[in-house]
Structures are given as structure tokens and as C-alpha cells.
JSON list of C-alpha atoms in Angstrom, two decimals:
[
{"chain": "A", "resi": 1, "resn": "MET", "atom": "CA", "xyz": [15.54, 58.99, -30.22]},
{"chain": "A", "resi": 2, "resn": "THR", "atom": "CA", "xyz": [19.32, 58.71, -30.27]},
{"chain": "A", "resi": 3, "resn": "SER", "atom": "CA", "xyz": [21.38, 58.84, -27.08]},
{"chain": "A", "resi": 4, "resn": "PHE", "atom": "CA", "xyz": [24.73, 60.56, -26.89]},
{"chain": "A", "resi": 5, "resn": "ASP", "atom": "CA", "xyz": [27.50, 60.10, -24.49]},
{"chain": "A", "resi": 6, "resn": "THR", "atom": "CA", "xyz": [28.48, 63.90, -24.58]},
{"chain": "A", "resi": 7, "resn": "LYS", "atom": "CA", "xyz": [26.44, 66.99, -24.16]},
{"chain": "A", "resi": 8, "resn": "ILE", "atom": "CA", "xyz": [26.74, 70.29, -25.94]},
{"chain": "A", "resi": 9, "resn": "ALA", "atom": "CA", "xyz": [25.39, 72.90, -23.52]},
{"chain": "A", "resi": 10, "resn": "VAL", "atom": "CA", "xyz": [25.00, 76.83, -23.47]},
{"chain": "A", "resi": 11, "resn": "LEU", "atom": "CA", "xyz": [24.37, 78.79, -20.27]},
{"chain": "A", "resi": 12, "resn": "LEU", "atom": "CA", "xyz": [23.04, 82.18, -20.67]},
{"chain": "A", "resi": 13, "resn": "ARG", "atom": "CA", "xyz": [22.81, 84.89, -17.88]},
{"chain": "A", "resi": 14, "resn": "ASP", "atom": "CA", "xyz": [18.95, 85.10, -17.21]},
{"chain": "A", "resi": 15, "resn": "ASP", "atom": "CA", "xyz": [18.72, 88.87, -17.46]},
{"chain": "A", "resi": 16, "resn": "LEU", "atom": "CA", "xyz": [19.92, 89.15, -21.07]},
{"chain": "A", "resi": 17, "resn": "ALA", "atom": "CA", "xyz": [17.67, 90.74, -23.90]},
{"chain": "A", "resi": 18, "resn": "SER", "atom": "CA", "xyz": [16.27, 88.12, -26.46]},
{"chain": "A", "resi": 19, "resn": "TRP", "atom": "CA", "xyz": [18.71, 89.60, -29.15]},
{"chain": "A", "resi": 20, "resn": "GLN", "atom": "CA", "xyz": [21.55, 89.20, -26.83]},
{"chain": "A", "resi": 21, "resn": "ARG", "atom": "CA", "xyz": [20.67, 85.63, -25.88]},
{"chain": "A", "resi": 22, "resn": "LEU", "atom": "CA", "xyz": [20.73, 84.74, -29.55]},
{"chain": "A", "resi": 23, "resn": "ASN", "atom": "CA", "xyz": [23.81, 86.68, -30.56]},
{"chain": "A", "resi": 24, "resn": "VAL", "atom": "CA", "xyz": [25.61, 85.16, -27.31]},
{"chain": "A", "resi": 25, "resn": "THR", "atom": "CA", "xyz": [24.50, 81.59, -28.40]},
{"chain": "A", "resi": 26, "resn": "ALA", "atom": "CA", "xyz": [25.77, 81.74, -31.97]},
{"chain": "A", "resi": 27, "resn": "PHE", "atom": "CA", "xyz": [29.05, 83.14, -30.95]},
{"chain": "A", "resi": 28, "resn": "LEU", "atom": "CA", "xyz": [29.50, 80.37, -28.08]},
{"chain": "A", "resi": 29, "resn": "VAL", "atom": "CA", "xyz": [28.68, 77.39, -30.30]},
{"chain": "A", "resi": 30, "resn": "SER", "atom": "CA", "xyz": [31.04, 78.43, -32.74]},
{"chain": "A", "resi": 31, "resn": "GLY", "atom": "CA", "xyz": [33.95, 77.87, -30.52]},
{"chain": "A", "resi": 32, "resn": "ILE", "atom": "CA", "xyz": [32.69, 74.32, -29.76]},
{"chain": "A", "resi": 33, "resn": "ALA", "atom": "CA", "xyz": [32.44, 73.47, -33.53]},
{"chain": "A", "resi": 34, "resn": "HIS", "atom": "CA", "xyz": [35.91, 74.82, -34.06]},
{"chain": "A", "resi": 35, "resn": "VAL", "atom": "CA", "xyz": [37.67, 72.75, -31.50]},
{"chain": "A", "resi": 36, "resn": "THR", "atom": "CA", "xyz": [35.65, 69.51, -31.90]},
{"chain": "A", "resi": 37, "resn": "PRO", "atom": "CA", "xyz": [35.04, 69.20, -35.57]},
{"chain": "A", "resi": 38, "resn": "GLU", "atom": "CA", "xyz": [33.89, 65.45, -35.04]},
{"chain": "A", "resi": 39, "resn": "LEU", "atom": "CA", "xyz": [30.72, 66.96, -33.79]},
{"chain": "A", "resi": 40, "resn": "MET", "atom": "CA", "xyz": [29.73, 68.14, -37.02]},
{"chain": "A", "resi": 41, "resn": "GLY", "atom": "CA", "xyz": [27.27, 66.21, -39.18]},
{"chain": "A", "resi": 42, "resn": "GLU", "atom": "CA", "xyz": [27.39, 65.82, -43.10]},
{"chain": "A", "resi": 43, "resn": "PRO", "atom": "CA", "xyz": [26.27, 68.46, -45.42]},
{"chain": "A", "resi": 44, "resn": "TYR", "atom": "CA", "xyz": [22.64, 68.91, -46.05]},
{"chain": "A", "resi": 45, "resn": "ALA", "atom": "CA", "xyz": [21.03, 68.83, -49.65]},
{"chain": "A", "resi": 46, "resn": "ASP", "atom": "CA", "xyz": [17.52, 69.21, -50.61]},
{"chain": "A", "resi": 47, "resn": "ALA", "atom": "CA", "xyz": [15.48, 67.14, -53.24]},
{"chain": "A", "resi": 48, "resn": "ASP", "atom": "CA", "xyz": [16.88, 69.86, -55.96]},
{"chain": "A", "resi": 49, "resn": "GLY", "atom": "CA", "xyz": [20.39, 69.15, -55.02]},
{"chain": "A", "resi": 50, "resn": "THR", "atom": "CA", "xyz": [20.89, 72.54, -53.32]},
{"chain": "A", "resi": 51, "resn": "GLU", "atom": "CA", "xyz": [23.63, 71.94, -50.93]},
{"chain": "A", "resi": 52, "resn": "TYR", "atom": "CA", "xyz": [23.65, 73.49, -47.25]},
{"chain": "A", "resi": 53, "resn": "LEU", "atom": "CA", "xyz": [26.31, 73.75, -44.56]},
{"chain": "A", "resi": 54, "resn": "PRO", "atom": "CA", "xyz": [26.61, 70.76, -42.06]},
{"chain": "A", "resi": 55, "resn": "MET", "atom": "CA", "xyz": [25.36, 71.44, -38.39]},
{"chain": "A", "resi": 56, "resn": "PHE", "atom": "CA", "xyz": [26.20, 69.75, -35.23]},
{"chain": "A", "resi": 57, "resn": "GLY", "atom": "CA", "xyz": [25.25, 65.93, -35.15]},
{"chain": "A", "resi": 58, "resn": "GLN", "atom": "CA", "xyz": [23.87, 66.22, -31.68]},
{"chain": "A", "resi": 59, "resn": "PRO", "atom": "CA", "xyz": [21.36, 68.66, -29.92]},
{"chain": "A", "resi": 60, "resn": "VAL", "atom": "CA", "xyz": [22.63, 71.81, -28.44]},
{"chain": "A", "resi": 61, "resn": "MET", "atom": "CA", "xyz": [20.85, 72.48, -25.03]},
{"chain": "A", "resi": 62, "resn": "VAL", "atom": "CA", "xyz": [20.34, 76.05, -23.88]},
{"chain": "A", "resi": 63, "resn": "PHE", "atom": "CA", "xyz": [20.15, 76.86, -20.03]},
{"chain": "A", "resi": 64, "resn": "SER", "atom": "CA", "xyz": [19.77, 79.97, -18.34]},
{"chain": "A", "resi": 65, "resn": "GLY", "atom": "CA", "xyz": [20.96, 81.02, -14.75]},
{"chain": "A", "resi": 66, "resn": "SER", "atom": "CA", "xyz": [21.98, 83.90, -12.81]},
{"chain": "A", "resi": 67, "resn": "ALA", "atom": "CA", "xyz": [25.33, 85.63, -12.70]},
{"chain": "A", "resi": 68, "resn": "ASP", "atom": "CA", "xyz": [26.26, 83.53, -9.89]},
{"chain": "A", "resi": 69, "resn": "VAL", "atom": "CA", "xyz": [25.18, 80.43, -11.59]},
{"chain": "A", "resi": 70, "resn": "LEU", "atom": "CA", "xyz": [27.42, 81.27, -14.29]},
{"chain": "A", "resi": 71, "resn": "THR", "atom": "CA", "xyz": [30.36, 81.94, -12.30]},
{"chain": "A", "resi": 72, "resn": "ALA", "atom": "CA", "xyz": [30.03, 78.79, -10.45]},
{"chain": "A", "resi": 73, "resn": "ALA", "atom": "CA", "xyz": [29.86, 76.82, -13.84]},
{"chain": "A", "resi": 74, "resn": "HIS", "atom": "CA", "xyz": [32.90, 78.73, -15.03]},
{"chain": "A", "resi": 75, "resn": "THR", "atom": "CA", "xyz": [34.80, 77.59, -11.85]},
{"chain": "A", "resi": 76, "resn": "ARG", "atom": "CA", "xyz": [33.43, 73.92, -12.04]},
{"chain": "A", "resi": 77, "resn": "ALA", "atom": "CA", "xyz": [34.40, 73.96, -15.93]},
{"chain": "A", "resi": 78, "resn": "LEU", "atom": "CA", "xyz": [37.99, 75.16, -15.21]},
{"chain": "A", "resi": 79, "resn": "GLY", "atom": "CA", "xyz": [38.37, 72.53, -12.37]},
{"chain": "A", "resi": 80, "resn": "ARG", "atom": "CA", "xyz": [37.13, 69.70, -14.46]},
{"chain": "A", "resi": 81, "resn": "GLY", "atom": "CA", "xyz": [39.74, 70.71, -17.34]},
{"chain": "A", "resi": 82, "resn": "LEU", "atom": "CA", "xyz": [37.01, 71.08, -19.97]},
{"chain": "A", "resi": 83, "resn": "ARG", "atom": "CA", "xyz": [37.41, 73.65, -22.63]},
{"chain": "A", "resi": 84, "resn": "PHE", "atom": "CA", "xyz": [34.78, 76.03, -23.02]},
{"chain": "A", "resi": 85, "resn": "SER", "atom": "CA", "xyz": [33.85, 79.35, -24.76]},
{"chain": "A", "resi": 86, "resn": "ILE", "atom": "CA", "xyz": [32.97, 82.58, -22.99]},
{"chain": "A", "resi": 87, "resn": "PHE", "atom": "CA", "xyz": [31.04, 85.80, -23.81]},
{"chain": "A", "resi": 88, "resn": "THR", "atom": "CA", "xyz": [31.54, 88.58, -21.50]},
{"chain": "A", "resi": 89, "resn": "ASP", "atom": "CA", "xyz": [29.44, 91.92, -21.25]},
{"chain": "A", "resi": 90, "resn": "GLU", "atom": "CA", "xyz": [32.16, 93.86, -22.78]},
{"chain": "A", "resi": 91, "resn": "LEU", "atom": "CA", "xyz": [31.72, 92.02, -26.15]},
{"chain": "A", "resi": 92, "resn": "PHE", "atom": "CA", "xyz": [28.45, 93.57, -26.56]},
{"chain": "A", "resi": 93, "resn": "HIS", "atom": "CA", "xyz": [30.50, 96.86, -27.09]},
{"chain": "A", "resi": 94, "resn": "THR", "atom": "CA", "xyz": [33.27, 95.75, -29.34]},
{"chain": "A", "resi": 95, "resn": "GLY", "atom": "CA", "xyz": [33.42, 95.50, -33.07]},
{"chain": "A", "resi": 96, "resn": "ASN", "atom": "CA", "xyz": [35.78, 93.01, -34.12]},
{"chain": "A", "resi": 97, "resn": "ASP", "atom": "CA", "xyz": [37.54, 89.73, -32.97]},
{"chain": "A", "resi": 98, "resn": "ASP", "atom": "CA", "xyz": [40.75, 91.38, -32.19]},
{"chain": "A", "resi": 99, "resn": "ASP", "atom": "CA", "xyz": [38.95, 93.90, -29.50]},
{"chain": "A", "resi": 100, "resn": "ASN", "atom": "CA", "xyz": [36.92, 91.03, -28.38]},
{"chain": "A", "resi": 101, "resn": "ARG", "atom": "CA", "xyz": [40.17, 89.06, -27.35]},
{"chain": "A", "resi": 102, "resn": "ALA", "atom": "CA", "xyz": [41.57, 92.21, -25.79]},
{"chain": "A", "resi": 103, "resn": "ALA", "atom": "CA", "xyz": [38.46, 92.81, -23.71]},
{"chain": "A", "resi": 104, "resn": "VAL", "atom": "CA", "xyz": [38.51, 89.48, -22.12]},
{"chain": "A", "resi": 105, "resn": "ARG", "atom": "CA", "xyz": [42.19, 89.48, -21.62]},
{"chain": "A", "resi": 106, "resn": "ALA", "atom": "CA", "xyz": [41.76, 92.75, -19.91]},
{"chain": "A", "resi": 107, "resn": "VAL", "atom": "CA", "xyz": [40.09, 91.08, -17.07]},
{"chain": "A", "resi": 108, "resn": "PRO", "atom": "CA", "xyz": [41.30, 88.28, -14.41]},
{"chain": "A", "resi": 109, "resn": "GLY", "atom": "CA", "xyz": [38.99, 84.99, -14.79]},
{"chain": "A", "resi": 110, "resn": "GLU", "atom": "CA", "xyz": [37.39, 85.49, -11.39]},
{"chain": "A", "resi": 111, "resn": "LYS", "atom": "CA", "xyz": [36.18, 88.97, -12.33]},
{"chain": "A", "resi": 112, "resn": "LEU", "atom": "CA", "xyz": [34.70, 88.20, -15.79]},
{"chain": "A", "resi": 113, "resn": "ALA", "atom": "CA", "xyz": [31.34, 89.75, -16.43]},
{"chain": "A", "resi": 114, "resn": "LEU", "atom": "CA", "xyz": [29.99, 86.60, -17.95]},
{"chain": "A", "resi": 115, "resn": "ALA", "atom": "CA", "xyz": [26.93, 86.78, -20.24]},
{"chain": "A", "resi": 116, "resn": "GLY", "atom": "CA", "xyz": [27.19, 83.13, -21.20]},
{"chain": "A", "resi": 117, "resn": "LEU", "atom": "CA", "xyz": [29.32, 80.08, -21.49]},
{"chain": "A", "resi": 118, "resn": "ALA", "atom": "CA", "xyz": [29.39, 77.04, -23.76]},
{"chain": "A", "resi": 119, "resn": "VAL", "atom": "CA", "xyz": [30.81, 73.61, -22.94]},
{"chain": "A", "resi": 120, "resn": "HIS", "atom": "CA", "xyz": [31.14, 70.16, -24.55]},
{"chain": "A", "resi": 121, "resn": "GLY", "atom": "CA", "xyz": [31.97, 67.05, -22.56]},
{"chain": "A", "resi": 122, "resn": "PRO", "atom": "CA", "xyz": [30.80, 63.96, -21.27]},
{"chain": "A", "resi": 123, "resn": "LYS", "atom": "CA", "xyz": [27.14, 64.11, -20.01]},
{"chain": "A", "resi": 124, "resn": "ASN", "atom": "CA", "xyz": [27.81, 63.74, -16.28]},
{"chain": "A", "resi": 125, "resn": "ALA", "atom": "CA", "xyz": [30.40, 66.37, -16.20]},
{"chain": "A", "resi": 126, "resn": "VAL", "atom": "CA", "xyz": [28.28, 68.97, -18.29]},
{"chain": "A", "resi": 127, "resn": "ASP", "atom": "CA", "xyz": [25.52, 68.32, -16.02]},
{"chain": "A", "resi": 128, "resn": "LYS", "atom": "CA", "xyz": [27.51, 68.98, -12.89]},
{"chain": "A", "resi": 129, "resn": "ILE", "atom": "CA", "xyz": [29.14, 72.16, -14.52]},
{"chain": "A", "resi": 130, "resn": "LEU", "atom": "CA", "xyz": [25.60, 73.40, -15.07]},
{"chain": "A", "resi": 131, "resn": "LYS", "atom": "CA", "xyz": [24.23, 72.69, -11.39]},
{"chain": "A", "resi": 132, "resn": "GLY", "atom": "CA", "xyz": [21.86, 75.24, -10.55]},
{"chain": "A", "resi": 133, "resn": "ALA", "atom": "CA", "xyz": [20.98, 76.28, -14.11]},
{"chain": "A", "resi": 134, "resn": "SER", "atom": "CA", "xyz": [17.42, 75.63, -15.62]},
{"chain": "A", "resi": 135, "resn": "LEU", "atom": "CA", "xyz": [16.59, 74.79, -19.24]},
{"chain": "A", "resi": 136, "resn": "HIS", "atom": "CA", "xyz": [15.95, 78.14, -21.14]},
{"chain": "A", "resi": 137, "resn": "ARG", "atom": "CA", "xyz": [12.42, 78.72, -22.01]}
]
């Protein structure tokens, strides 16, 4: 088993429906991939030579927690200066990226209704940000 110095983690609010958890996770990790392309592995190919897109070269750990745990994680991530992606409840009701950004921009940070967040950084820092969360089951 390979050990990594960094951690990619997604934190989901524990009251989301299954489809919401999957949707939020997909959106959140896309932000991590965008700002840290060095996390991406090489493209895949099967024995027939069919090529597939690359994926992260390390695991993505998915956690869950209450709204309070998410708010605390948001505050801790900001305090540590780590870049992270967020998904708010309002984004379940928008239909495009422009409306998504406008929905987030309309709410002060401390009042965001967080459905999830994703963060990448040093293992120790990410573990501290996720304090109170549990591994998603």
C-alpha cells in the first residue's frame, strides 16, 4: 500500500439523499482536480488499446458530518489557508455554472448552507479540518 503525504477529502452533510451525496461529491472533486493537476495520474488503456481518461493518483476519502461539523470544517480550512471547494443547498436548484456562482456569491460565508466541501492538503492539516467527521458509510 502506498502512503501519501497529502490527503484528498470530501465532507458531506449527513442528511443528504443518496443522489445528492453522489452529485455533490462529483462536483466538489472537480475543483480539486482543476487547481492541482499534479494529482492526476496518467491516462488508462485496456488490453485492446482503448484509451480512458486519467483519474486522481491517490484515493479520495469521503466523510460525513452534521451541518455544524461542516461549518466548523469550513472555518478551519479558511484559517489554515487551504483552497477548497464548496457545494451549498442553493446549487440543487440552479441549472448552470453562472447561476451556481451567483447563488454562492449572494450569501455571506458564515451563512452558507453547506451540503459539502472538498479539500486537498497535508494529511495532518486535512485531518484537523475534518475533526468531528466520520468516514462515509
